[in-house]
Coordinates of C-alpha atoms in Angstrom, one line a residue:
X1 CA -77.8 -14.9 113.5
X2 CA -75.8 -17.2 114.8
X3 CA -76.4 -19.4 118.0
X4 CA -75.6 -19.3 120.8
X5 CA -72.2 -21.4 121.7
X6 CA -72.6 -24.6 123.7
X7 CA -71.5 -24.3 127.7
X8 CA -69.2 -26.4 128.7
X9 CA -69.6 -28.9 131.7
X10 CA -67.2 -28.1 134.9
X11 CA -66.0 -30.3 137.5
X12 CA -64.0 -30.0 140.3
X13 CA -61.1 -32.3 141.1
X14 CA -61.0 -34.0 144.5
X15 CA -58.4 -33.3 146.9
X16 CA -55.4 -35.4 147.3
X17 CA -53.7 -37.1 150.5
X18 CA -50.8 -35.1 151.5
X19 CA -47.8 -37.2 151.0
X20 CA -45.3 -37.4 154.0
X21 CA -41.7 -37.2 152.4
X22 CA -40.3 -35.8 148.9
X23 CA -40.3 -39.3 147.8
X24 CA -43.5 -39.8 148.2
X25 CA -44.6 -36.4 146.6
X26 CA -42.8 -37.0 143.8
X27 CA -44.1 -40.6 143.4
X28 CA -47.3 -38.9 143.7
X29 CA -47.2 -36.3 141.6
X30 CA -45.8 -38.9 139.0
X31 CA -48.8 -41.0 139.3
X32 CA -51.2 -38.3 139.1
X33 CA -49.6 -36.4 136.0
X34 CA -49.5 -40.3 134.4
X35 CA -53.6 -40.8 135.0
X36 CA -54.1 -37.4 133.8
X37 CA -52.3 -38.5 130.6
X38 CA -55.0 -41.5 129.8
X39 CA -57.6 -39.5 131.0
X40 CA -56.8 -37.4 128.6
X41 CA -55.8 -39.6 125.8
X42 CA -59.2 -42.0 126.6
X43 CA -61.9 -39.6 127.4
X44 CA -63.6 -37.8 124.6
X45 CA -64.5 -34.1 125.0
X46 CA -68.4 -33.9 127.0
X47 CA -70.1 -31.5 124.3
X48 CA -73.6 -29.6 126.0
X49 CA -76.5 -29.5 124.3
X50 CA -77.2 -26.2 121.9
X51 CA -79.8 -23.2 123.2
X52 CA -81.1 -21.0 120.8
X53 CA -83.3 -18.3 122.0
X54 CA -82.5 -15.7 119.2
X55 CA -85.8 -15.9 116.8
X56 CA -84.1 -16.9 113.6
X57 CA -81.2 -18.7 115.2
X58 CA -80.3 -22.2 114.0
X59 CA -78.3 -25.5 114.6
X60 CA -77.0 -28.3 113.4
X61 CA -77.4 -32.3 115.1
X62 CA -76.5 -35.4 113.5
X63 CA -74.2 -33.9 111.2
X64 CA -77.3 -33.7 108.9
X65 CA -80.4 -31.8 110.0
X66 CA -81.2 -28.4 111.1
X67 CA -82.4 -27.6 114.1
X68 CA -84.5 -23.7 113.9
X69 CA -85.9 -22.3 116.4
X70 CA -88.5 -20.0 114.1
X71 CA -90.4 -17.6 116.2
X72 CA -92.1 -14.9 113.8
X73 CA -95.5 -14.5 115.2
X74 CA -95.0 -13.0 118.8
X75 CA -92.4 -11.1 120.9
X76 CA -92.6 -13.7 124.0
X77 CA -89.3 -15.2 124.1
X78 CA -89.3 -18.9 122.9
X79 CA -86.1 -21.3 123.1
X80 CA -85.0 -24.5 121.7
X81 CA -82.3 -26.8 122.8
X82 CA -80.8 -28.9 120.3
X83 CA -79.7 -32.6 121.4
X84 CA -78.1 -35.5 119.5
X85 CA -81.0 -37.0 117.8
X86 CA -83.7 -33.7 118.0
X87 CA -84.7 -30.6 119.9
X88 CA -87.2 -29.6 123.1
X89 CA -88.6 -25.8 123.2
X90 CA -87.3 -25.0 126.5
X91 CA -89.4 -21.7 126.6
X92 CA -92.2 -20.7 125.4
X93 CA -93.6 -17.3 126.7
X94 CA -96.8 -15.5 124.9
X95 CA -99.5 -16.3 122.9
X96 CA -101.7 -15.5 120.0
X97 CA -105.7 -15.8 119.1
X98 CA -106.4 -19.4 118.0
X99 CA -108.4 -17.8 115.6
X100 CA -105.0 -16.4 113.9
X101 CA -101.8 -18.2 113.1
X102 CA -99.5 -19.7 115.1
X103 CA -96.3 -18.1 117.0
X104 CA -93.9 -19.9 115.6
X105 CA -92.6 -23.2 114.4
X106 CA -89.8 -24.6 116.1
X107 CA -88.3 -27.5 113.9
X108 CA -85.7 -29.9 112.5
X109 CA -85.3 -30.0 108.9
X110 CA -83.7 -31.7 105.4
X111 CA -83.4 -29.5 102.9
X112 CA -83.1 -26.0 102.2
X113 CA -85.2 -23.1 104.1
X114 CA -84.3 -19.5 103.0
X115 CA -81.4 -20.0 101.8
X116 CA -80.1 -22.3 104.8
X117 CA -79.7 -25.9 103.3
X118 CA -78.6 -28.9 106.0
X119 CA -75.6 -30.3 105.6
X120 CA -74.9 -32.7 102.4
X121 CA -78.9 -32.7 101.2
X122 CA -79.6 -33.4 97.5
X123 CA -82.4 -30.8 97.5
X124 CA -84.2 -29.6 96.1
X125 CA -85.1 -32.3 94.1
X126 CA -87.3 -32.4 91.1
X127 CA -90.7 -34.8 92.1
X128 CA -90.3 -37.3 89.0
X129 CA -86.9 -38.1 90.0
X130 CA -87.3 -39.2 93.4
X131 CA -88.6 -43.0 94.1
X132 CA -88.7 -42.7 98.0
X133 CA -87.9 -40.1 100.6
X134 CA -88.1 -42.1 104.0
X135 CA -88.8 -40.6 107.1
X136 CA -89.3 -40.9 111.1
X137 CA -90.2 -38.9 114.2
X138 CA -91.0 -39.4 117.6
X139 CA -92.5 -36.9 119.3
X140 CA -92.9 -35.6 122.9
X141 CA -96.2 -34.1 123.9
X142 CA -97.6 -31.4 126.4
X143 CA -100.9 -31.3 127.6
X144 CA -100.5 -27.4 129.3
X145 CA -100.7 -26.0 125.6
X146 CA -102.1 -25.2 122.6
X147 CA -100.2 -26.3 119.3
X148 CA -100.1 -29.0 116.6
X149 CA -97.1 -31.4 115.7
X150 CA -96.7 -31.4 112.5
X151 CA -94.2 -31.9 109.2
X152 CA -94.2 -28.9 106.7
X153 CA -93.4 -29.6 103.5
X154 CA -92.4 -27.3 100.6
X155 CA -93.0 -28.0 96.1
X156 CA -91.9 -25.3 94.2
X157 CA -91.8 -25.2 90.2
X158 CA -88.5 -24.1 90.4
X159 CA -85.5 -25.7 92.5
X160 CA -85.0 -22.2 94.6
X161 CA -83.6 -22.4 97.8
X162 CA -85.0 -19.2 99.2
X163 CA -88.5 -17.5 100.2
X164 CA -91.5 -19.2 100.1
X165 CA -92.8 -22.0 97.9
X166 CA -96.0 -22.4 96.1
X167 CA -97.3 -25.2 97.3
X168 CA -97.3 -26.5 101.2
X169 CA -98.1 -29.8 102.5
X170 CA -98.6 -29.9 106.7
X171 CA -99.2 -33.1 108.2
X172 CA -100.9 -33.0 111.7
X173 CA -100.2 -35.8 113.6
X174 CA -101.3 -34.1 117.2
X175 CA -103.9 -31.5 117.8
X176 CA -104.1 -29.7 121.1
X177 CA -106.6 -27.0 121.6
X178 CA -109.4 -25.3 119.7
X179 CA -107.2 -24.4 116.7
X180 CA -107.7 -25.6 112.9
X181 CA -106.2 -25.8 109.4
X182 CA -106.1 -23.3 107.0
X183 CA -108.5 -23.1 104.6
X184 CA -111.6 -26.2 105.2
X185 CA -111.9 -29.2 105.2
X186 CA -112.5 -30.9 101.7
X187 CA -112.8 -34.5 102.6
X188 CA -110.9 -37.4 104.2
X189 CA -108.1 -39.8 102.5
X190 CA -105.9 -42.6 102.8
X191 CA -102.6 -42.0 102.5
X192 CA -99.7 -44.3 103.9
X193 CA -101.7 -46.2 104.9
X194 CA -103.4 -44.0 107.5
X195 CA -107.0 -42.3 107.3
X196 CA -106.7 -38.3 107.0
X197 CA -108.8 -35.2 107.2
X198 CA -108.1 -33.4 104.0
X199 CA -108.0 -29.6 104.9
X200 CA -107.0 -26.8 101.7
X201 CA -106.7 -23.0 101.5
X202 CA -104.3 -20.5 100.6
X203 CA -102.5 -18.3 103.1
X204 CA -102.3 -15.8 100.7
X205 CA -98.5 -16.1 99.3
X206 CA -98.9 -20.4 98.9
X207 CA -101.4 -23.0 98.5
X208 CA -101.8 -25.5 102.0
X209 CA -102.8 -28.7 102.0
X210 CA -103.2 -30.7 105.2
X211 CA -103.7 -33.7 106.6
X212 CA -104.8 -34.2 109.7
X213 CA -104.8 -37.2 112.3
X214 CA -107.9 -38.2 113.6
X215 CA -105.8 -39.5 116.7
X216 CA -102.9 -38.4 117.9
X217 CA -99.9 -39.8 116.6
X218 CA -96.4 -40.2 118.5
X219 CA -93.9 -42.2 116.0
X220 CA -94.3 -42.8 112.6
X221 CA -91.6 -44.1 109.9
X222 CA -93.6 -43.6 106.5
X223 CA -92.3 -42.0 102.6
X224 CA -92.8 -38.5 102.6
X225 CA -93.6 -39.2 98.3
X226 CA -97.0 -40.7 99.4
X227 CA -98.5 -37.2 100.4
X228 CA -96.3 -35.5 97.8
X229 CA -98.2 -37.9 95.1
X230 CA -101.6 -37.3 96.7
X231 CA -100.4 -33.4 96.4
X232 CA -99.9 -33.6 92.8
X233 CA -103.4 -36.0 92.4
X234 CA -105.3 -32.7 94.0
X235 CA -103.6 -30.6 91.2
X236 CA -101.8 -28.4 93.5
X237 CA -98.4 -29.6 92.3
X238 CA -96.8 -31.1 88.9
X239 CA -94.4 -34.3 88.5
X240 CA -92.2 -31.4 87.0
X241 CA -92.4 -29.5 90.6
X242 CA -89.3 -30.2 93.5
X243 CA -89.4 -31.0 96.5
X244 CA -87.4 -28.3 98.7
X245 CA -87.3 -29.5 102.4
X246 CA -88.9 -31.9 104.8
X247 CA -89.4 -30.0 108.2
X248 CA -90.9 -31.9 111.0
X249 CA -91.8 -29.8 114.8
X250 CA -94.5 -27.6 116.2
X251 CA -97.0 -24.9 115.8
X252 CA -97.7 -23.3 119.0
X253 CA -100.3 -20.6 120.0
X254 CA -100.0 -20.8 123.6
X255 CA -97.6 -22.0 125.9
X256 CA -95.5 -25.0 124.3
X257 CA -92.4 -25.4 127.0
X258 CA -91.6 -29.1 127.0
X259 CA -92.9 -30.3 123.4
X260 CA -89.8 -32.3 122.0
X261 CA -88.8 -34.3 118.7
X262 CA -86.8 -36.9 120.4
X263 CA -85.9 -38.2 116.9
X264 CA -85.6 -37.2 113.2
X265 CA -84.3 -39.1 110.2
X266 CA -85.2 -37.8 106.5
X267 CA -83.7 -39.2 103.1
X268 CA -84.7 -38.7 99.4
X269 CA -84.0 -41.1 97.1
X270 CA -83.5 -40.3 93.7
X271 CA -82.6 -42.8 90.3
X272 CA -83.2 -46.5 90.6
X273 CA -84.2 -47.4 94.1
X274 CA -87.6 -48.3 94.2
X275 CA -90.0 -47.1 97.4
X276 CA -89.6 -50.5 98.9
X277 CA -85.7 -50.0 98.7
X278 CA -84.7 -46.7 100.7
X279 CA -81.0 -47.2 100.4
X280 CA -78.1 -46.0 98.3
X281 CA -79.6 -46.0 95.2
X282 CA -77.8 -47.8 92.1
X283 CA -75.5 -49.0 95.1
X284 CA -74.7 -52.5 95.9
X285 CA -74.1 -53.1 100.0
X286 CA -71.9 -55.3 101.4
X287 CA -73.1 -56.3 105.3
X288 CA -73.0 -59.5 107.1
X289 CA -76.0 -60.1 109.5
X290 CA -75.8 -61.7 113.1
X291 CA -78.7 -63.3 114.7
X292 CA -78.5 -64.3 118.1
X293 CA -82.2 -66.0 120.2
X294 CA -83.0 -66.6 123.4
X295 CA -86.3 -69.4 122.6
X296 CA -88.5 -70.3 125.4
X297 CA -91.9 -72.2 124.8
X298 CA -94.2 -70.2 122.7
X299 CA -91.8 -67.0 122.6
X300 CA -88.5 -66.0 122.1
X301 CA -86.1 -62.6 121.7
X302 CA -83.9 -61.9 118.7
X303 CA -81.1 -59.8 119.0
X304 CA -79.9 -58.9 115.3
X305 CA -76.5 -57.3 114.6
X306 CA -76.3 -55.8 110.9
X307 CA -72.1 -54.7 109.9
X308 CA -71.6 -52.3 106.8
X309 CA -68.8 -54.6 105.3
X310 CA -68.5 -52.5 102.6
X311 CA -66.5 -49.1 101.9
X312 CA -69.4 -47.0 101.8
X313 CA -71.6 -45.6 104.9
X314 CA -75.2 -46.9 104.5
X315 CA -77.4 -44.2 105.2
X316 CA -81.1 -45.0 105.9
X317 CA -80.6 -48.5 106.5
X318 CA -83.4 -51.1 105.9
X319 CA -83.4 -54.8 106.7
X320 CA -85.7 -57.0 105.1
X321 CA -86.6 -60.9 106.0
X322 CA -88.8 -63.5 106.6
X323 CA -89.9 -64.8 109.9
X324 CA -90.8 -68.5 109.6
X325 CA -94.4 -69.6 109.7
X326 CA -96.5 -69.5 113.2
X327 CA -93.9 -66.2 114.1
X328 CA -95.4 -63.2 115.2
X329 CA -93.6 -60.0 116.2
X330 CA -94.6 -58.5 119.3
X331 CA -92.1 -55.4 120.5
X332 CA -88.9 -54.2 119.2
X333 CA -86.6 -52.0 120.6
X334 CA -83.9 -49.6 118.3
X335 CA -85.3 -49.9 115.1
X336 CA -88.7 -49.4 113.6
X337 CA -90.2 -52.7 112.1
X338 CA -93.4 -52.7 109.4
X339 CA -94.7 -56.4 109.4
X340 CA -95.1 -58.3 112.0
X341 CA -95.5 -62.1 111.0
X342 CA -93.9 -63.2 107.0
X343 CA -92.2 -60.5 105.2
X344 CA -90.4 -58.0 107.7
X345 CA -88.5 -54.7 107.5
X346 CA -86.5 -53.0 110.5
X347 CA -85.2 -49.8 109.8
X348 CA -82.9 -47.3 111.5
X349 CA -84.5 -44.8 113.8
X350 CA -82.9 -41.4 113.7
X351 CA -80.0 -41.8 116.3
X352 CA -78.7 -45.1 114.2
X353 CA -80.0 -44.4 110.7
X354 CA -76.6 -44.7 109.2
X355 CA -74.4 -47.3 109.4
X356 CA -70.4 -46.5 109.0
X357 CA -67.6 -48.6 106.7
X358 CA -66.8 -51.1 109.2
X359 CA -69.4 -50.6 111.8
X360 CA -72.4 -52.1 112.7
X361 CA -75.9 -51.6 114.2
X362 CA -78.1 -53.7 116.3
X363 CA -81.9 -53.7 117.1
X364 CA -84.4 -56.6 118.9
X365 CA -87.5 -57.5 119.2
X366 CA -89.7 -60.0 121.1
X367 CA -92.4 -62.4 119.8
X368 CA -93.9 -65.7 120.0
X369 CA -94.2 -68.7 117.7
X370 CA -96.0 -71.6 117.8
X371 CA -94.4 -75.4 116.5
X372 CA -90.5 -75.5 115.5
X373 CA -88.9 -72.5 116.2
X374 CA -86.7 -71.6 113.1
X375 CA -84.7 -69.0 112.2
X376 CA -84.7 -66.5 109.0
X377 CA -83.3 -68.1 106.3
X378 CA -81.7 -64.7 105.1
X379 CA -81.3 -61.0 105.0
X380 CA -81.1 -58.0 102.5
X381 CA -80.2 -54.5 103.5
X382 CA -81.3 -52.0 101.3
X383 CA -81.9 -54.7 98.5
X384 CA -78.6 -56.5 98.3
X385 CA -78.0 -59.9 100.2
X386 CA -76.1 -60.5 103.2
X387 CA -74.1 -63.0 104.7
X388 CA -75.2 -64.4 108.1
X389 CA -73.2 -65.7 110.7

């Protein structure tokens, strides 16, 4: 089905004096038609945001992802509005037994889902061929609901773009309400670096296996491979498998009005990049890094400015460098950095994960430092080296 068509914004003109002669009117009027002109010329068309209330109906934002609004499991009416970076379920009438499955799952996805793949994936993908598939979320929460937050995410032995997959991996990173996994729990795990309850069962068409937060979890950049390997370690999946899509949203049962993924970003990386390198694999960049501080005693702000100087886009970008001894990270703001003191990374969150031929993107953080402040002595994006200015 298709969705429904976004409303435009209206807004009424104001009124204008009345001139007193001809001259004047026509002075006027040539002054008026002239800012209408460059109002015209400058002012890009507003675009609303995307509703979709029909239970299959779907979206696209970021040029990349789509948005689904998914409701299978009750006839309540549920709607999702799409935004630039995400969605929020707008309404969510009905419920089911928590004893049951859920109502739906309104979500954002790379890939391909019955036979809807997001614009310019490379999935499916077969399992030995990809090194890294990066990805990020932030989540909004309700507390007037039951539901989990969760990415679903779908091996099949064949690369089929359609129906449903043998093998699902759900990762719960919040848990509302007296609801559970399928299957039981077989034990607990690390995996990115993060301790999971390990939940498996069958659903009757697929194998599940879950992960679930012991803590509620609100944004997370981590590589989708590292459940996708524990996956295959469990023997539910082979190294011959693919990987089909990467959804990320929610499972409701009751209620769910409000719940939002604020951001999304999802890559798979296939060939030579390694996991520590989610860029354009086999692909040299060209960038040139700008890095401005403001250095008080014992702290300090940097402001950091990466430009694609290159003719490709860098999707995924990742920025890697070393803070000077005594430095410690504190906060950053527009990017997502892992390490806080030595070796650092900053990468793209899902509104700024790719950087255009010619353009640049530009993150901070705050931190303090003890002795000689210093700055980094150089960059890399995506593994190749930059020039700093």
């Amino acid at each position: 089905m298709r969705p429904s068509p976004p409303r435009p914004r209206h807004s009424r003109p104001r009124p204008r004096p009345r001139p007193r002669s001809a001259r004047a009117l026509l002075g006027a009027l040539f002054t008026a038609l002239t800012a209408l002109a460059a109002l015209v010329t400058v002012a890009p068309a507003a675009q609303a945001d995307t509703t979709l209330c029909e239970p299959f109906g779907t979206t696209t934002v970021q040029g990349r992802y789509v948005v689904q609004n998914n409701r299978w499991g009750s006839s309540g009416t549920q709607c999702v509005t799409a935004t630039n970076t995400g969605f929020r379920v707008t309404q969510a009438d009905g419920s089911v037994p928590t004893n049951g499955a859920p109502k739906s799952y309104p979500s954002v996805f790379d890939g391909c889902h019955y036979t809807n793949c997001s614009p310019g994936t490379n999935l499916p993908a077969r399992i030995s061929g990809i090194s890294s598939a990066p990805s990020s979320i932030t989540y909004t929460y309700v507390g007037n609901a039951v539901y989990n937050a969760s990415y679903d995410i779908w091996l099949d032995p064949t690369p089929r773009t359609d129906g449903v997959n043998r093998t699902e991996i759900m990762i719960w990173f919040n848990k509302v309400g007296p609801i559970q996994p399928i299957g039981s729990q077989v034990g607990t795990a690390s995996v990115a670096g993060r301790s999971w309850q390990v939940w498996q069962g069958s659903n009757g068409t697929n194998d599940v296996l879950s992960f679930v937060a012991p803590a509620a979890i609100g944004s997370w950049s981590f590589d989708v491979m590292d459940f996708v390997r524990a996956t295959v370690s469990r023997g539910l999946a082979q190294d011959s498998w693919y990987l089909t899509s990467v959804q990320a949203g929610f499972e409701p049962w009751q209620n769910g009005a409000g719940l939002a993924v604020e951001s999304f970003s999802s890559a798979v990386r296939t060939g030579g990049a390694g996991p520590d390198v989610p860029g354009n694999p086999g692909q040299p960049v060209a960038c040139e890094v700008a890095y401005a501080t403001n250095v008080w005693q014992g702290g300090f702000t940097a402001e950091v400015t990466v430009a694609n100087t290159g003719a490709s886009a860098v999707d995924d970008w990742r920025l890697g460098f070393a803070l000077p001894a005594g430095q410690r990270v504190t906060s950053a703001w527009n990017a997502s950095l892992s390490g806080s003191s030595g070796a650092v990374a900053a990468s793209g969150l899902g509104h700024n994960a790719r950087i255009a031929s010619g353009s640049s993107q530009t993150f901070g953080f705050q931190g303090t430092y003890s002795g000689t402040f210093a700055k980094p002595g150089g960059f890399t994006l995506n593994g190749s080296t930059c020039t700093v200015r």
